[in-house]
Amino acid sequence: MAKSTLSFVCQNCGAAYNRWQGKCDACGEWNTLAEEDTTGNVPVSIRSKRKGRTFALESLSGKSHDAPRLSSGMAELDRVTGGGFVRGSVLLVGGDPGIGKSTLLTQATSMMARAGHRAVYISGEEAVAQVRLRAERLGLANAPVQLASETSVEDIVSTLSEGTVPRLIVIDSIQTMWTDTVESAPGTVTQVRASAQALIRFAKKTGAAIILVGHVTKDGQIAGPRVVEHMVDAVLSFEGEGSQQFRILRAVKNRFGPTDEIGVFEMTGLGLREVSNPSELFLSERDLGSPGTAVFAGIEGTRPVLVELQALVAPTSLGTPRRAVVGWDPSRLSMVLAVLEAHCGVKLSGHDVYLNVAGGLRIQEPAADLAAAAALVSSLVNAPLPTDAVYFGEVSLSGAVRPVAQTSARLKEAAKLGFGRAVLPESARGDVGDAGLALNSVGGLTTLVAEIAARGTPRGNHQAQRDAEPVEKNATPARFRREKG
Ligand code: TYD
Ligand code: MG
């Protein structure tokens, strides 16, 4: 009998230790180590001392079957997967609880089933009745999806091995699955890993596409799907602000497609609605004519996306002013602030700075620098930017505005949505094409700051008025004056 080796496995990142300790050295999380039997990672049958069989080695140039894809029937989902599900591939969909993973996958399986494919939905979290209730609400109750509420991987695999091979299998969620081959409790890293391995083996063998659902918890209570990420072919993350109806599906890893595409959905009372033109949605609730907002013409994957950046610059009451940013890289914000201070004479060290990307989108492009700078200066000097202008361009540390890729696609999208002018890098002119927009090219950030500053006065405190009043030197405000005697 194999000797059982007990070790302490971090439930967050999967690192194993011989002794218990409070903090995981690998990922830095506290209280995430749990005792597990790790022998079972490899089933006993495989660990036997049999002689390895020989296999044929192939050449690189041989004929390979190109990955046959299967459309999910949802264009936004296909966009993110790179054109549909690849046969025999395994996909992990991660996201916070309640974000809409089960809803998305119920819709996808129903679409596939309606298109005549065998689609199976296995829920380990909800009873069959609950899944039916959701399907009813989504108007999909009549779709010929094969449904079950099961958690044993062995049972699932033997059930699905019968009959025609399913084209799509959804496992909701991988944390609830367990296999006989290991002794740990369901939800532990060892169980999640072994269950995923068994399902991946089944997918590769039969050619069925499998989608694993994984919860992401911040405190590492449940084994995060992190450990599964390197085993699967693609990892999609489903994101969104709980309070907002927009949901964004993003590929984090994809062996068969691009990783920079996003799919945009809107959560409605009738399930997730695909948003094929996200710019219209992100700009639909624009606050026209208020200072501190600038429209950024961005690119997400192959698609231009226009989104509003909102900035608030307000005098601080703290020793160290606050810098808070939602939807953008905080270090990018610090860089833009430093360039504004150093090269454009904009003093921000006495101000709190808040920056928000509207609609819950997360921007990763450096091209947003110029729009962010415009929004910040606009808020500081309390001058609204022209409502019909879009901004894009990368700001370098020297204060120069550098060109970015796909200028003409950005301009076309802006023109399509009725914008009249674009503020863009000077050197981008060659790439412009026939945009139908007035172009305001800026070579350096200083030019832009001067243009915006000329439009307004400093916020609220009526500096000009106060400067004009004669002020007694070293005057102490009344409330700080001490009465003599
Ligand atoms: P769900 O798909 O169960 O989330 P997850 O599987 O990621 O945990 O969706 C949960 C939320 O979605 C829930 O708060 C209700 C909301 N919802 C709608 O707004 N409309 C709908 O049609 C459905 C089915 C859910
Ligand atoms: Mg769910």
JSON list of N, CA and C and ligand atoms in Angstrom, two decimals, residues 95-104 125-126 134 137-138 172 213 215 238 247 267-272, ligand 1:
[
{"chain": "A", "resi": 95, "resn": "GLY", "atom": "N", "xyz": [-15.25, 34.17, -11.66]},
{"chain": "A", "resi": 95, "resn": "GLY", "atom": "CA", "xyz": [-15.92, 35.43, -11.36]},
{"chain": "A", "resi": 95, "resn": "GLY", "atom": "C", "xyz": [-16.52, 35.39, -9.97]},
{"chain": "A", "resi": 96, "resn": "ASP", "atom": "N", "xyz": [-16.79, 36.58, -9.44]},
{"chain": "A", "resi": 96, "resn": "ASP", "atom": "CA", "xyz": [-17.36, 36.67, -8.10]},
{"chain": "A", "resi": 96, "resn": "ASP", "atom": "C", "xyz": [-18.72, 35.98, -8.04]},
{"chain": "A", "resi": 97, "resn": "PRO", "atom": "N", "xyz": [-19.11, 35.52, -6.87]},
{"chain": "A", "resi": 97, "resn": "PRO", "atom": "CA", "xyz": [-20.44, 34.93, -6.73]},
{"chain": "A", "resi": 97, "resn": "PRO", "atom": "C", "xyz": [-21.51, 35.97, -7.08]},
{"chain": "A", "resi": 98, "resn": "GLY", "atom": "N", "xyz": [-22.52, 35.54, -7.80]},
{"chain": "A", "resi": 98, "resn": "GLY", "atom": "CA", "xyz": [-23.64, 36.42, -8.12]},
{"chain": "A", "resi": 98, "resn": "GLY", "atom": "C", "xyz": [-23.43, 37.31, -9.32]},
{"chain": "A", "resi": 99, "resn": "ILE", "atom": "N", "xyz": [-22.31, 37.16, -10.00]},
{"chain": "A", "resi": 99, "resn": "ILE", "atom": "CA", "xyz": [-22.03, 38.05, -11.12]},
{"chain": "A", "resi": 99, "resn": "ILE", "atom": "C", "xyz": [-22.83, 37.63, -12.35]},
{"chain": "A", "resi": 100, "resn": "GLY", "atom": "N", "xyz": [-23.21, 36.37, -12.44]},
{"chain": "A", "resi": 100, "resn": "GLY", "atom": "CA", "xyz": [-24.03, 35.92, -13.57]},
{"chain": "A", "resi": 100, "resn": "GLY", "atom": "C", "xyz": [-23.44, 34.77, -14.37]},
{"chain": "A", "resi": 101, "resn": "LYS", "atom": "N", "xyz": [-22.53, 34.01, -13.76]},
{"chain": "A", "resi": 101, "resn": "LYS", "atom": "CA", "xyz": [-21.90, 32.90, -14.48]},
{"chain": "A", "resi": 101, "resn": "LYS", "atom": "C", "xyz": [-22.92, 31.84, -14.85]},
{"chain": "A", "resi": 102, "resn": "SER", "atom": "N", "xyz": [-23.75, 31.45, -13.88]},
{"chain": "A", "resi": 102, "resn": "SER", "atom": "CA", "xyz": [-24.74, 30.40, -14.15]},
{"chain": "A", "resi": 102, "resn": "SER", "atom": "C", "xyz": [-25.72, 30.88, -15.21]},
{"chain": "A", "resi": 103, "resn": "THR", "atom": "N", "xyz": [-26.10, 32.14, -15.14]},
{"chain": "A", "resi": 103, "resn": "THR", "atom": "CA", "xyz": [-27.03, 32.69, -16.13]},
{"chain": "A", "resi": 103, "resn": "THR", "atom": "C", "xyz": [-26.42, 32.62, -17.53]},
{"chain": "A", "resi": 104, "resn": "LEU", "atom": "N", "xyz": [-25.18, 33.08, -17.65]},
{"chain": "A", "resi": 104, "resn": "LEU", "atom": "CA", "xyz": [-24.50, 33.09, -18.95]},
{"chain": "A", "resi": 104, "resn": "LEU", "atom": "C", "xyz": [-24.44, 31.68, -19.53]},
{"chain": "A", "resi": 125, "resn": "GLU", "atom": "N", "xyz": [-24.23, 22.98, -7.39]},
{"chain": "A", "resi": 125, "resn": "GLU", "atom": "CA", "xyz": [-24.58, 23.96, -6.36]},
{"chain": "A", "resi": 125, "resn": "GLU", "atom": "C", "xyz": [-26.07, 24.08, -6.18]},
{"chain": "A", "resi": 126, "resn": "GLU", "atom": "N", "xyz": [-26.80, 23.93, -7.28]},
{"chain": "A", "resi": 126, "resn": "GLU", "atom": "CA", "xyz": [-28.23, 24.15, -7.22]},
{"chain": "A", "resi": 126, "resn": "GLU", "atom": "C", "xyz": [-28.97, 22.86, -7.55]},
{"chain": "A", "resi": 134, "resn": "ARG", "atom": "N", "xyz": [-34.59, 29.16, -13.12]},
{"chain": "A", "resi": 134, "resn": "ARG", "atom": "CA", "xyz": [-33.83, 30.18, -13.83]},
{"chain": "A", "resi": 134, "resn": "ARG", "atom": "C", "xyz": [-34.11, 30.12, -15.32]},
{"chain": "A", "resi": 137, "resn": "ARG", "atom": "N", "xyz": [-37.32, 31.68, -16.16]},
{"chain": "A", "resi": 137, "resn": "ARG", "atom": "CA", "xyz": [-37.22, 33.13, -16.12]},
{"chain": "A", "resi": 137, "resn": "ARG", "atom": "C", "xyz": [-36.54, 33.67, -17.38]},
{"chain": "A", "resi": 138, "resn": "LEU", "atom": "N", "xyz": [-35.60, 32.89, -17.90]},
{"chain": "A", "resi": 138, "resn": "LEU", "atom": "CA", "xyz": [-34.87, 33.32, -19.09]},
{"chain": "A", "resi": 138, "resn": "LEU", "atom": "C", "xyz": [-35.63, 32.98, -20.37]},
{"chain": "A", "resi": 172, "resn": "ASP", "atom": "N", "xyz": [-20.90, 23.32, -13.08]},
{"chain": "A", "resi": 172, "resn": "ASP", "atom": "CA", "xyz": [-21.12, 24.51, -12.26]},
{"chain": "A", "resi": 172, "resn": "ASP", "atom": "C", "xyz": [-21.20, 24.09, -10.80]},
{"chain": "A", "resi": 213, "resn": "VAL", "atom": "N", "xyz": [-16.93, 26.12, -14.14]},
{"chain": "A", "resi": 213, "resn": "VAL", "atom": "CA", "xyz": [-17.19, 27.39, -13.46]},
{"chain": "A", "resi": 213, "resn": "VAL", "atom": "C", "xyz": [-16.36, 27.42, -12.20]},
{"chain": "A", "resi": 215, "resn": "HIS", "atom": "N", "xyz": [-15.42, 29.82, -8.62]},
{"chain": "A", "resi": 215, "resn": "HIS", "atom": "CA", "xyz": [-15.63, 31.03, -7.82]},
{"chain": "A", "resi": 215, "resn": "HIS", "atom": "C", "xyz": [-14.30, 31.61, -7.44]},
{"chain": "A", "resi": 238, "resn": "PHE", "atom": "N", "xyz": [-15.32, 36.78, -15.71]},
{"chain": "A", "resi": 238, "resn": "PHE", "atom": "CA", "xyz": [-16.58, 37.50, -15.86]},
{"chain": "A", "resi": 238, "resn": "PHE", "atom": "C", "xyz": [-16.61, 38.57, -14.78]},
{"chain": "A", "resi": 247, "resn": "ARG", "atom": "N", "xyz": [-21.78, 43.75, -17.64]},
{"chain": "A", "resi": 247, "resn": "ARG", "atom": "CA", "xyz": [-20.89, 42.64, -17.30]},
{"chain": "A", "resi": 247, "resn": "ARG", "atom": "C", "xyz": [-19.89, 42.49, -18.44]},
{"chain": "A", "resi": 267, "resn": "MET", "atom": "N", "xyz": [-26.98, 42.84, -17.72]},
{"chain": "A", "resi": 267, "resn": "MET", "atom": "CA", "xyz": [-27.87, 41.97, -16.94]},
{"chain": "A", "resi": 267, "resn": "MET", "atom": "C", "xyz": [-29.24, 42.61, -16.87]},
{"chain": "A", "resi": 268, "resn": "THR", "atom": "N", "xyz": [-30.22, 41.93, -17.42]},
{"chain": "A", "resi": 268, "resn": "THR", "atom": "CA", "xyz": [-31.58, 42.46, -17.40]},
{"chain": "A", "resi": 268, "resn": "THR", "atom": "C", "xyz": [-32.46, 41.50, -16.61]},
{"chain": "A", "resi": 269, "resn": "GLY", "atom": "N", "xyz": [-33.71, 41.84, -16.46]},
{"chain": "A", "resi": 269, "resn": "GLY", "atom": "CA", "xyz": [-34.66, 40.96, -15.77]},
{"chain": "A", "resi": 269, "resn": "GLY", "atom": "C", "xyz": [-34.84, 39.65, -16.51]},
{"chain": "A", "resi": 270, "resn": "LEU", "atom": "N", "xyz": [-34.48, 39.64, -17.79]},
{"chain": "A", "resi": 270, "resn": "LEU", "atom": "CA", "xyz": [-34.64, 38.43, -18.59]},
{"chain": "A", "resi": 270, "resn": "LEU", "atom": "C", "xyz": [-33.29, 37.83, -18.95]},
{"chain": "A", "resi": 271, "resn": "GLY", "atom": "N", "xyz": [-32.33, 37.96, -18.07]},
{"chain": "A", "resi": 271, "resn": "GLY", "atom": "CA", "xyz": [-31.03, 37.35, -18.32]},
{"chain": "A", "resi": 271, "resn": "GLY", "atom": "C", "xyz": [-30.04, 38.32, -18.95]},
{"chain": "A", "resi": 272, "resn": "LEU", "atom": "N", "xyz": [-28.97, 37.76, -19.48]},
{"chain": "A", "resi": 272, "resn": "LEU", "atom": "CA", "xyz": [-27.91, 38.60, -20.03]},
{"chain": "A", "resi": 272, "resn": "LEU", "atom": "C", "xyz": [-28.22, 38.94, -21.49]},
{"chain": "B", "resi": 1, "resn": "TYD", "atom": "P1", "xyz": [-26.07, 33.86, -11.26]},
{"chain": "B", "resi": 1, "resn": "TYD", "atom": "O1", "xyz": [-25.98, 33.48, -12.68]},
{"chain": "B", "resi": 1, "resn": "TYD", "atom": "O2", "xyz": [-26.76, 32.91, -10.33]},
{"chain": "B", "resi": 1, "resn": "TYD", "atom": "O3", "xyz": [-24.63, 34.20, -10.67]},
{"chain": "B", "resi": 1, "resn": "TYD", "atom": "P2", "xyz": [-23.38, 33.24, -10.39]},
{"chain": "B", "resi": 1, "resn": "TYD", "atom": "O4", "xyz": [-23.66, 31.93, -11.00]},
{"chain": "B", "resi": 1, "resn": "TYD", "atom": "O5", "xyz": [-22.20, 33.95, -11.00]},
{"chain": "B", "resi": 1, "resn": "TYD", "atom": "O6", "xyz": [-23.24, 33.17, -8.91]},
{"chain": "B", "resi": 1, "resn": "TYD", "atom": "O7", "xyz": [-26.76, 35.28, -11.23]},
{"chain": "B", "resi": 1, "resn": "TYD", "atom": "C1", "xyz": [-27.05, 35.87, -10.04]},
{"chain": "B", "resi": 1, "resn": "TYD", "atom": "C2", "xyz": [-27.60, 37.27, -10.18]},
{"chain": "B", "resi": 1, "resn": "TYD", "atom": "O8", "xyz": [-28.12, 37.62, -11.44]},
{"chain": "B", "resi": 1, "resn": "TYD", "atom": "C3", "xyz": [-28.71, 37.39, -9.19]},
{"chain": "B", "resi": 1, "resn": "TYD", "atom": "O9", "xyz": [-28.34, 38.39, -8.26]},
{"chain": "B", "resi": 1, "resn": "TYD", "atom": "C4", "xyz": [-29.90, 37.79, -9.96]},
{"chain": "B", "resi": 1, "resn": "TYD", "atom": "C5", "xyz": [-29.37, 38.24, -11.28]},
{"chain": "B", "resi": 1, "resn": "TYD", "atom": "N1", "xyz": [-30.26, 37.88, -12.40]},
{"chain": "B", "resi": 1, "resn": "TYD", "atom": "C6", "xyz": [-30.90, 38.87, -13.09]},
{"chain": "B", "resi": 1, "resn": "TYD", "atom": "O10", "xyz": [-30.80, 40.06, -12.79]},
{"chain": "B", "resi": 1, "resn": "TYD", "atom": "N2", "xyz": [-31.69, 38.51, -14.17]},
{"chain": "B", "resi": 1, "resn": "TYD", "atom": "C7", "xyz": [-31.88, 37.22, -14.53]},
{"chain": "B", "resi": 1, "resn": "TYD", "atom": "O11", "xyz": [-32.61, 36.95, -15.50]},
{"chain": "B", "resi": 1, "resn": "TYD", "atom": "C8", "xyz": [-31.21, 36.21, -13.77]},
{"chain": "B", "resi": 1, "resn": "TYD", "atom": "C9", "xyz": [-31.38, 34.76, -14.13]},
{"chain": "B", "resi": 1, "resn": "TYD", "atom": "C10", "xyz": [-30.40, 36.57, -12.72]}
]
